[in-house]
Short mmCIF file of C-alpha atoms in Angstrom, two decimals:
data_model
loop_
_atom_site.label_atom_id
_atom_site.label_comp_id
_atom_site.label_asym_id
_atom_site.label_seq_id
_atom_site.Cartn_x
_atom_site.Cartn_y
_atom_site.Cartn_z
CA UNK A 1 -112.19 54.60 23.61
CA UNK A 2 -110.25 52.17 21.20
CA UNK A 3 -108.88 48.99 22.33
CA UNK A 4 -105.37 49.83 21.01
CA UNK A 5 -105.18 52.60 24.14
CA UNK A 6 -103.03 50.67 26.41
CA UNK A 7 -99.60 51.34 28.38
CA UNK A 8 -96.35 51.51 26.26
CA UNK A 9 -93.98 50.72 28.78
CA UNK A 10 -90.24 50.49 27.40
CA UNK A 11 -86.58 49.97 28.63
CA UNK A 12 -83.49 50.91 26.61
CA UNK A 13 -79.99 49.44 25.76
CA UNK A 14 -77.64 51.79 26.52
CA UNK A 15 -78.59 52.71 29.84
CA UNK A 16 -78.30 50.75 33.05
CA UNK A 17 -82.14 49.03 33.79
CA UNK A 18 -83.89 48.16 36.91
CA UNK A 19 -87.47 46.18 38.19
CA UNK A 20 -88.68 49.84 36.69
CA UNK A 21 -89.36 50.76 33.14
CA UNK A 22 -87.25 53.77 31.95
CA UNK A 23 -90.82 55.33 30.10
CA UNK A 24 -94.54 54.22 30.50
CA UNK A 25 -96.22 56.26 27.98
CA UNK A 26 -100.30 56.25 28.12
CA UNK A 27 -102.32 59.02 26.40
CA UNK A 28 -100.80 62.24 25.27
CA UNK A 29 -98.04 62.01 28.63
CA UNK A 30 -94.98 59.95 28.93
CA UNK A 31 -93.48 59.14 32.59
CA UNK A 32 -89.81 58.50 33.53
CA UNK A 33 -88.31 56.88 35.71
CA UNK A 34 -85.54 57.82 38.38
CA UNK A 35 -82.03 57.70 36.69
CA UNK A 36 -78.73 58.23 38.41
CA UNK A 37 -75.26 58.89 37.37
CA UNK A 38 -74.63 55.02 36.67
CA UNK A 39 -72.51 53.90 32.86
CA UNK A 40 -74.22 51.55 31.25
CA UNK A 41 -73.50 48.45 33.53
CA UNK A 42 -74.74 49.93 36.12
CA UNK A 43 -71.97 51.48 38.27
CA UNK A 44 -71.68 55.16 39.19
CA UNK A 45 -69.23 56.89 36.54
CA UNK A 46 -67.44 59.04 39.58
CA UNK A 47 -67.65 59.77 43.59
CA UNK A 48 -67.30 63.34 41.95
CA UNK A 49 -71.05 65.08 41.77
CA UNK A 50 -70.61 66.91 38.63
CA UNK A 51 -69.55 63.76 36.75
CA UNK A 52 -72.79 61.57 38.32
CA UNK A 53 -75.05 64.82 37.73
CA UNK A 54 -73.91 65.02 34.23
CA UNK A 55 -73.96 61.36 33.45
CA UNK A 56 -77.54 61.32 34.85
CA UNK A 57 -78.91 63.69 32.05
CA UNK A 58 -77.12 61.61 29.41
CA UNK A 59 -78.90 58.73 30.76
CA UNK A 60 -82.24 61.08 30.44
CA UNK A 61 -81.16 62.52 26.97
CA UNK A 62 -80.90 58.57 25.94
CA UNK A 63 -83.92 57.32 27.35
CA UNK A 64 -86.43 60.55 25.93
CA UNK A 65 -84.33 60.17 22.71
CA UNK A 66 -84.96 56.51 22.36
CA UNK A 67 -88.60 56.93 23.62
CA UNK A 68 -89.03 59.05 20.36
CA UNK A 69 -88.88 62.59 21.60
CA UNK A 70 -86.49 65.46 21.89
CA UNK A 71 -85.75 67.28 24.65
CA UNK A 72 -88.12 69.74 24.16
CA UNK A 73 -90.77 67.60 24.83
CA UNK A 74 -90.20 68.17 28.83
CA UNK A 75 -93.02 69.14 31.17
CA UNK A 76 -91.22 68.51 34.47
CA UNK A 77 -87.69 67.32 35.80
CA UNK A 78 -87.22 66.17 38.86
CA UNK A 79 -84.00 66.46 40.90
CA UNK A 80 -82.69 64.61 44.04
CA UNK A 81 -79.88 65.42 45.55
CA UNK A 82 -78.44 63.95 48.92
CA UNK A 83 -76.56 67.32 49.41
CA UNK A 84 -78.31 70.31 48.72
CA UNK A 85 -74.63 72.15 48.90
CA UNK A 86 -74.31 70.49 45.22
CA UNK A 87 -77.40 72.07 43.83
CA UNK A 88 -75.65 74.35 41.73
CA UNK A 89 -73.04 72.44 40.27
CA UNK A 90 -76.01 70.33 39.35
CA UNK A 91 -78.29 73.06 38.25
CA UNK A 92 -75.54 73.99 35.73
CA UNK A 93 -75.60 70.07 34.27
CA UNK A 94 -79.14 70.81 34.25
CA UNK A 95 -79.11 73.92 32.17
CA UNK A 96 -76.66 72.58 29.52
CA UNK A 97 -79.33 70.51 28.75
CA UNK A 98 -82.19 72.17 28.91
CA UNK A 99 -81.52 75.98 28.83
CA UNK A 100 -83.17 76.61 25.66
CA UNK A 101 -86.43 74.80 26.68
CA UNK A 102 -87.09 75.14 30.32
CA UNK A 103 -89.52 72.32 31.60
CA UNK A 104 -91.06 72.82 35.59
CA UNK A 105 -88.74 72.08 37.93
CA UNK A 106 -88.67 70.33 41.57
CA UNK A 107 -85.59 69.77 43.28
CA UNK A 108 -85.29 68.07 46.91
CA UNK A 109 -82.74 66.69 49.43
CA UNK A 110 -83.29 63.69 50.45
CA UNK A 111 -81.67 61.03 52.43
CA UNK A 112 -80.11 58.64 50.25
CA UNK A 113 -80.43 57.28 46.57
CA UNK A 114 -79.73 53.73 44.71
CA UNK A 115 -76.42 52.64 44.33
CA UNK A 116 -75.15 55.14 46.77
CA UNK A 117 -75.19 58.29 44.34
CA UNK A 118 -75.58 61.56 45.10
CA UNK A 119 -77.87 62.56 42.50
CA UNK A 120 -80.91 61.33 40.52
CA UNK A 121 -83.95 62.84 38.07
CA UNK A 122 -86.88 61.66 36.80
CA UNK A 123 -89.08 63.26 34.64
CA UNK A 124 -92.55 64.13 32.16
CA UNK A 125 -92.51 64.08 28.84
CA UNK A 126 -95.49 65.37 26.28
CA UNK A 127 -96.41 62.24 23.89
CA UNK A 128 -98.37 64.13 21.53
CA UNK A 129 -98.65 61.20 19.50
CA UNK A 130 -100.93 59.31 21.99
CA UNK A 131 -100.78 55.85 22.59
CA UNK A 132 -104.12 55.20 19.90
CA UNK A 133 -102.95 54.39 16.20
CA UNK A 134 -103.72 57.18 13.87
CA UNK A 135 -105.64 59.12 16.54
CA UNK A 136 -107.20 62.44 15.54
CA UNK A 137 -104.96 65.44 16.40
CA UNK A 138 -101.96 63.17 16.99
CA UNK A 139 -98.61 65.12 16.58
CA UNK A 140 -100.66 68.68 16.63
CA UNK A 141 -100.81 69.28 20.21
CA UNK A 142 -98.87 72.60 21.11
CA UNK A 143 -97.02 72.68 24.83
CA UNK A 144 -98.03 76.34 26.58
CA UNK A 145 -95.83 77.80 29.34
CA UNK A 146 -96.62 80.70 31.84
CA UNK A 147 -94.66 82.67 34.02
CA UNK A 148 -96.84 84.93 36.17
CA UNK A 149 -95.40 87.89 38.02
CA UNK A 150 -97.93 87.19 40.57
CA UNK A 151 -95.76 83.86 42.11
CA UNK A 152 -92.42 83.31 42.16
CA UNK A 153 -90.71 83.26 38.28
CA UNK A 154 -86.93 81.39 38.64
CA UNK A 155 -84.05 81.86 35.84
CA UNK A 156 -83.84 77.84 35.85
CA UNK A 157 -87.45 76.81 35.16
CA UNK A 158 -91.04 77.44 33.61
CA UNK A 159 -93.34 78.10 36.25
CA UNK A 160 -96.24 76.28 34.63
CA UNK A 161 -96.63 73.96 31.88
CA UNK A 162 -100.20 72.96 30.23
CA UNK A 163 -100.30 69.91 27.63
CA UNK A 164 -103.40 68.79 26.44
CA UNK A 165 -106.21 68.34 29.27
CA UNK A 166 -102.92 68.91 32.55
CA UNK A 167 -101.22 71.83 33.54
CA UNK A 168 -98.03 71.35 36.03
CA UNK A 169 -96.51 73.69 38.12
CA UNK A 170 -92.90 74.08 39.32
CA UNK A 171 -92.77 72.90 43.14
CA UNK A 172 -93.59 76.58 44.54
CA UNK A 173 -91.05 77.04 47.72
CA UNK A 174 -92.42 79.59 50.24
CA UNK A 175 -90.85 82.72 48.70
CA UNK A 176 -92.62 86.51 48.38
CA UNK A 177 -93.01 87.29 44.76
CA UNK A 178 -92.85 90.94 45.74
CA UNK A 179 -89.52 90.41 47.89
CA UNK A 180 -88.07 87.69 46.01
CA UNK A 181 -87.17 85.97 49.47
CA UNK A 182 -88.61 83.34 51.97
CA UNK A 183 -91.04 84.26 54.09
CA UNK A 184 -90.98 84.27 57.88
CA UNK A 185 -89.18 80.96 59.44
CA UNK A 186 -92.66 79.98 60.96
CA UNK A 187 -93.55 77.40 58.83
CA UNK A 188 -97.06 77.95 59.01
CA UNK A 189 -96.55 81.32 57.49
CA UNK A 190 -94.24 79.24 54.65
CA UNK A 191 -96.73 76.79 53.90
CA UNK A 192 -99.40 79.73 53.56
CA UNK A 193 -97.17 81.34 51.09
CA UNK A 194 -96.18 77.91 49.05
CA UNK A 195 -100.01 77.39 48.22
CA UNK A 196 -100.61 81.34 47.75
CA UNK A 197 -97.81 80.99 44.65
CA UNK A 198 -99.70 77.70 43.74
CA UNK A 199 -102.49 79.47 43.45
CA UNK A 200 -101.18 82.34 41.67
CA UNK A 201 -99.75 80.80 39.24
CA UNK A 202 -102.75 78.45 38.37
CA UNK A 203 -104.85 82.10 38.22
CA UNK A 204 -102.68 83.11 35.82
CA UNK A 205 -104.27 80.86 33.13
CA UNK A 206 -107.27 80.96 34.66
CA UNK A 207 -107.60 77.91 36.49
CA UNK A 208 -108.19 77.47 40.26
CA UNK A 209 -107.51 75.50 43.30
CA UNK A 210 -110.22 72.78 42.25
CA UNK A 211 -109.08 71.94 39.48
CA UNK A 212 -105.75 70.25 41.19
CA UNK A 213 -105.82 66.84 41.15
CA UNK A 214 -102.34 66.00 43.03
CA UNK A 215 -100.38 67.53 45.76
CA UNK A 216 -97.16 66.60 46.50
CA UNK A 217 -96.13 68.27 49.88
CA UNK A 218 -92.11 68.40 50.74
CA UNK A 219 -91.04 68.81 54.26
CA UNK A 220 -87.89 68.95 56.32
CA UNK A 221 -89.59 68.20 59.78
CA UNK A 222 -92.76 65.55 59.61
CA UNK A 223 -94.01 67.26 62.92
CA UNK A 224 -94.68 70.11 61.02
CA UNK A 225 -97.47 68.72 59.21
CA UNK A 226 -100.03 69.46 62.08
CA UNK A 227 -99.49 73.26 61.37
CA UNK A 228 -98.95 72.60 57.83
CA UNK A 229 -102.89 70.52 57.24
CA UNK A 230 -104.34 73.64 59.41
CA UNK A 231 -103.31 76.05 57.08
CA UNK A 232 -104.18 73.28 54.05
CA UNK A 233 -107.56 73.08 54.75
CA UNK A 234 -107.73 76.61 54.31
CA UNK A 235 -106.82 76.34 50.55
CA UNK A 236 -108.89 72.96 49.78
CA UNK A 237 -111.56 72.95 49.27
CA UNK A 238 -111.07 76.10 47.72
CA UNK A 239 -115.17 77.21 46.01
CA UNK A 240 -118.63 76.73 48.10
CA UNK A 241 -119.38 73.21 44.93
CA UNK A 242 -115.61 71.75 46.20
CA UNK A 243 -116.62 72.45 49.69
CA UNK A 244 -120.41 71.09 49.21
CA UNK A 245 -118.72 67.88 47.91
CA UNK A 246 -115.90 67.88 50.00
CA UNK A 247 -113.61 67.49 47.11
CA UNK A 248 -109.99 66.93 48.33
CA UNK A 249 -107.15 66.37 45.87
CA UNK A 250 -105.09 63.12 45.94
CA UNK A 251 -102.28 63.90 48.31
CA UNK A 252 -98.45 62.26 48.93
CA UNK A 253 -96.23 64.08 52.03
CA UNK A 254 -92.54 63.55 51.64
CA UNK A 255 -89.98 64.07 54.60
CA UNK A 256 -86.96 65.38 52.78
CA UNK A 257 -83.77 66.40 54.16
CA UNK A 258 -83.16 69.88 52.59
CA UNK A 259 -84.96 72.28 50.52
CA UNK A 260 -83.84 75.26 48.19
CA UNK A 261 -83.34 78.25 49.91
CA UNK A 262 -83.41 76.48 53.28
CA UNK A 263 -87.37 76.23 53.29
CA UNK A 264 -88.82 74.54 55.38
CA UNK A 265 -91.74 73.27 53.23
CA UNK A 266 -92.22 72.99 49.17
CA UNK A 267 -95.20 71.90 47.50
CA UNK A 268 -95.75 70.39 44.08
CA UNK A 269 -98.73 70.31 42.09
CA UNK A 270 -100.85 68.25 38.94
CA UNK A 271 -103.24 70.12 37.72
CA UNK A 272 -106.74 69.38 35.37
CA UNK A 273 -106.26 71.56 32.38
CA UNK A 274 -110.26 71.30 30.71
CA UNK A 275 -109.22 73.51 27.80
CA UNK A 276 -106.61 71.39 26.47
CA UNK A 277 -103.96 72.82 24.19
CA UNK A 278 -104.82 73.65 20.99
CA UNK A 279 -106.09 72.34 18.20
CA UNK A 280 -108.04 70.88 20.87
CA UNK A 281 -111.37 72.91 21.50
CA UNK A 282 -112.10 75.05 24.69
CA UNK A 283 -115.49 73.93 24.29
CA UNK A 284 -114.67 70.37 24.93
CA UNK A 285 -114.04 71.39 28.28
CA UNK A 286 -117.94 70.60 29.73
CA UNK A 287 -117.35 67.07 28.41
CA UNK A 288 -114.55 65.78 30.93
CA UNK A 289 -115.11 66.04 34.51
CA UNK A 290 -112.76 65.61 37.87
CA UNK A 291 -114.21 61.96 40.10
CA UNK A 292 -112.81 61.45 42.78
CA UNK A 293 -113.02 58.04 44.60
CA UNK A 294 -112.38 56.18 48.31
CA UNK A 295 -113.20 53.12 48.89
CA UNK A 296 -112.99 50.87 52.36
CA UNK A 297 -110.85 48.47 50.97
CA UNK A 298 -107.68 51.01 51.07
CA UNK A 299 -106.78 53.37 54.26
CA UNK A 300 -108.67 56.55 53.90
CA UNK A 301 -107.59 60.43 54.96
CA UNK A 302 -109.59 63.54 55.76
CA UNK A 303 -107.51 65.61 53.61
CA UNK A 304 -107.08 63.75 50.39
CA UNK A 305 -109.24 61.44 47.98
CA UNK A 306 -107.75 58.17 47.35
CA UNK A 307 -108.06 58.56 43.69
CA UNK A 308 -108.32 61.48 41.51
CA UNK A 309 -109.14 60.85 37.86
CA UNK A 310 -108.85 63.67 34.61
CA UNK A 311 -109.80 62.82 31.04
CA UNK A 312 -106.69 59.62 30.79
CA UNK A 313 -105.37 60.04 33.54
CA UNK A 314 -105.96 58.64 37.88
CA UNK A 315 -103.93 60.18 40.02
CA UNK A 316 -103.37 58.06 43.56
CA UNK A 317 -102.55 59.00 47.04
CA UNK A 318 -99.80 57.79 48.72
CA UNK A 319 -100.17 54.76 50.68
CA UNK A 320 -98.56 53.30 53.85
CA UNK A 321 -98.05 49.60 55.10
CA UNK A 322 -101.59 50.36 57.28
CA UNK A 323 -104.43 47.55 57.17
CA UNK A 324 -107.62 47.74 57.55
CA UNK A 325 -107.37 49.14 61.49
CA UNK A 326 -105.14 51.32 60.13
CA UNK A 327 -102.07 50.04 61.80
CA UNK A 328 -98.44 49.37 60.00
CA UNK A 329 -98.12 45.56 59.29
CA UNK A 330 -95.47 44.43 61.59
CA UNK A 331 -91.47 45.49 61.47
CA UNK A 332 -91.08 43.48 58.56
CA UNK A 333 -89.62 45.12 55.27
CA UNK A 334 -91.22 43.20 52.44
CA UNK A 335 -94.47 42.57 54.74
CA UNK A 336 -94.80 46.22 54.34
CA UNK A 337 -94.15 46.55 50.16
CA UNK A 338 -96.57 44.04 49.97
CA UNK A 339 -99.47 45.98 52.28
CA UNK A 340 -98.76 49.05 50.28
CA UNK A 341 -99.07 47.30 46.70
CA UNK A 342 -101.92 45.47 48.48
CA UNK A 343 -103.43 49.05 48.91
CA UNK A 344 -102.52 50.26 45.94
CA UNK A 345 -104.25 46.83 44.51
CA UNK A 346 -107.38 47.82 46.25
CA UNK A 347 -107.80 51.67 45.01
CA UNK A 348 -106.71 50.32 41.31
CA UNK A 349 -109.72 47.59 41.31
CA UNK A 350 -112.26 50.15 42.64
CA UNK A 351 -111.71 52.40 39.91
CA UNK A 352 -112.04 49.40 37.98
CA UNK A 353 -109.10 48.82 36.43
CA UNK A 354 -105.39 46.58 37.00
CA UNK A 355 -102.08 46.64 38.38
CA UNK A 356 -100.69 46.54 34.51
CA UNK A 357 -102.58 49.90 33.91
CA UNK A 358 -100.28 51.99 36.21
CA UNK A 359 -97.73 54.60 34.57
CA UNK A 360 -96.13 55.58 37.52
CA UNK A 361 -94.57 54.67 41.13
CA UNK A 362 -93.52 56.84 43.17
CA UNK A 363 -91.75 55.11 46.14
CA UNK A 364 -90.00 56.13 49.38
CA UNK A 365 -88.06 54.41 51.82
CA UNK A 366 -87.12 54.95 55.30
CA UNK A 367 -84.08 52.91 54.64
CA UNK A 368 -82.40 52.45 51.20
CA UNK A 369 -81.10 49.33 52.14
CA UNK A 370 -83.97 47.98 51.67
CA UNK A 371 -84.35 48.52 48.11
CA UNK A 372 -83.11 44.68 46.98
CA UNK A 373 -86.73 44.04 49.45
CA UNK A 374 -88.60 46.06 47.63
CA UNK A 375 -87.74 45.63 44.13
CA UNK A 376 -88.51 41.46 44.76
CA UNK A 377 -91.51 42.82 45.73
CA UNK A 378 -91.95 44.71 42.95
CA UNK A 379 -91.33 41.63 40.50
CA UNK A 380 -94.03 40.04 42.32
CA UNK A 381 -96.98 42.24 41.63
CA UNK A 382 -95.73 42.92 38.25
CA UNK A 383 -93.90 40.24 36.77
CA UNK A 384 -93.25 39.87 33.59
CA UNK A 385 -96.17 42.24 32.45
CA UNK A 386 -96.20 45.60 31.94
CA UNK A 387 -93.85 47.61 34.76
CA UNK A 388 -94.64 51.02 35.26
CA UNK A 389 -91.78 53.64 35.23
CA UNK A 390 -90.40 53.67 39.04
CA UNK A 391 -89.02 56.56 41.06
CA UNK A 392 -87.31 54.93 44.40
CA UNK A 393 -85.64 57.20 46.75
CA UNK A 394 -84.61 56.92 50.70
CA UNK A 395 -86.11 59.57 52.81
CA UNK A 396 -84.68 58.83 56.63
CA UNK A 397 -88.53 58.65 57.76
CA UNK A 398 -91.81 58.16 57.48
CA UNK A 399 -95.18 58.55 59.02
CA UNK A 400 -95.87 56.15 61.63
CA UNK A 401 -92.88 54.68 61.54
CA UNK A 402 -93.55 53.06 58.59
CA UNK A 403 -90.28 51.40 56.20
CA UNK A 404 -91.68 52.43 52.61
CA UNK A 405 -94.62 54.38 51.24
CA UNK A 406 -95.85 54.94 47.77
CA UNK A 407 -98.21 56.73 45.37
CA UNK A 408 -98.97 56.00 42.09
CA UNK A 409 -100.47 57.25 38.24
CA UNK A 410 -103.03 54.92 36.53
CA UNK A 411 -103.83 55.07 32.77
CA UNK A 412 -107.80 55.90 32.41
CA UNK A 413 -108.51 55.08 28.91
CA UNK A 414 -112.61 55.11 29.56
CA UNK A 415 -111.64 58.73 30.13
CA UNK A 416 -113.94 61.19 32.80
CA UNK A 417 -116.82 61.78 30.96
CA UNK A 418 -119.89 63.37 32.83
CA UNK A 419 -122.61 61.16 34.35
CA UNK A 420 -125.65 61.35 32.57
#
């Protein structure tokens, strides 16, 4: 792979900046960072919703436009909201912008957001230009979209989205495609049904549950997740070669404080798409490969990999303040950013690559308040180098106890070629 393949990370006049850069583009993807409904210096336009929910997809609008890409360009849009009761005035913000070209959607309650507003997005962007100089088939890859009848289909979003070698799906909620309605309040039954419609709509271009590479797992109640891994592990591994290697995907559960619908459980999913979209060849598909990786440097789960890498892409677990007994690290706030970046650190290097290379943070604290903590941290592990787009969000609680948690997305120039 050329030398020129490296992060283009990028903030924009024009809309209000933080330790975070509003795009990291790598490859033939471009990731965004959380934006909220703040003007330009950085101060929420209105206590109203509608006014923050609208300003938040100018900010959006600006930073893809800037970036170099339309709208259209969209694979997934994120929404937070700290009161689900405003999802529809902010689902019609939402569809102002992007009614013509639905992206996936995920939307989520959570506890609080920067700055004290009530609503935020991130989002994915197709780069079909790539990040290599006059790369072949830069510009010509075609976005596909796929609504099967077999999971859920919503007025407000494409149910799947492939691009080039991923495919992502629309966070599936625990709703009957036959019924159009939530299943049974048991949440084991919900969670069941969630991965059933993740499944369903993967089958619906073919793919399967192996293939995933990331699941994101939403959920109101963190004592659910006992019930909730039971009925996981009956959906990974999925074939009798996943199961012989014990393939799990990487893996990030989020307490949240609502859900659409009043579910209790939502799950979100990145999926390897070996076909690519054309002009790229089906053929090429034998020539990339899924590796998965854990390493004893970094807290290790039963149920996910550390790190899951697809053709240019490594997708990372989330990771809590835990060291090597796998205990938090004391009550202390930035004690704890710095274990998880120390973890993060740790995964990075044994997939052989650095901190720089990262696209992506995902981060979630217990406590907003402790965001000036974590964004000095922040500064410290990336300084003046590249910064990967940041998503940073306050959830209430999480596991353990702990005061922040994070997952990440790492560039993977060398690609996932097969061993010989």
């Amino acid at each position: 792979m050329s030398n020129f393949n490296a992060v283009d990370a990028r903030s924009f006049d024009g809309v209000a900046k933080g330790v975070g850069s509003h795009s990291a583009a790598f490859s033939h993807y471009c990731n965004l960072g959380l934006l909220v409904g703040n003007d330009s210096n950085g101060k929420l336009v209105s206590e109203c919703v509608v006014a923050q929910a609208r300003q938040c997809f100018v900010n959006l609008k600006n930073v893809i436009e800037k970036s170099g890409h339309s709208i259209s360009d969209a694979v997934r849009v994120s929404i937070f909201l700290v009161d689900m009761r405003d999802y529809k005035a902010v689902e019609a913000e939402f569809l102002a912008v992007f009614a013509n070209c639905l992206p996936t959607l995920s939307v989520v309650g959570v506890k609080a957001l920067p700055n004290g507003a009530k609503v935020g997005v991130d989002g994915l962007l197709t780069h079909g230009l790539g990040t290599i100089p006059n790369a072949p088939q830069a510009g010509d890859l075609i976005k596909l979209t796929n609504n099967s009848k077999k999971a859920p289909v919503a007025s407000n979003s494409t149910q799947l989205v492939a691009f080039s070698h991923y495919s992502n799906v629309s966070c599936q909620l625990p709703i009957d495609p036959s019924v159009n309605r939530i299943v049974a309040e048991c949440v084991g039954a919900q969670a069941a049904q969630c991965f059933k419609n993740v499944s369903a709509a993967l089958a619906g271009i073919g793919v399967g549950l192996d293939d995933v590479v990331k699941v994101t797992i939403f959920v109101r109640d963190l004592a659910d997740m006992e019930v909730i891994n039971t009925i996981y592990k009956c959906f990974f591994p999925r074939s009798a070669i996943a199961r012989a290697v014990n393939y799990f995907p990487a893996r990030t559960v989020v307490k949240v404080s609502s859900l659409p619908h009043n579910a209790r459980v939502a799950v979100e999913v990145s999926v390897a798409h070996g076909d690519g979209t054309p002009p790229q060849l089906i053929e090429d598909r034998h020539g990339i490969v899924i590796i998965a990786k854990n390493n004893a440097k970094a807290p290790k789960c039963a149920l996910s990999s550390q790190s899951v890498a697809f053709s240019h892409y490594n997708h990372l677990s989330a990771q809590l303040p835990l060291n090597e007994n796998g205990d938090v690290v004391g009550k202390d706030t930035a004690a704890q950013v710095a274990q998880v970046f120390a973890n993060i650190k740790a995964i990075v290097e044994n997939c052989g690559h650095k901190m720089n290379e990262l696209v992506k943070v995902n981060a979630y604290l217990a406590n907003i308040e402790d965001e000036s903590v974590f964004n000095a941290e922040f500064e410290k592990v990336f300084g003046n180098g590249v910064k990967p787009a940041l998503r940073l969000v306050g959830v209430g609680e999480l596991a353990k106890g702990a005061k922040v948690m994070a997952d990440a997305i790492l560039s993977n120039p060398e690609g996932t070629p097969p061993a010989k």
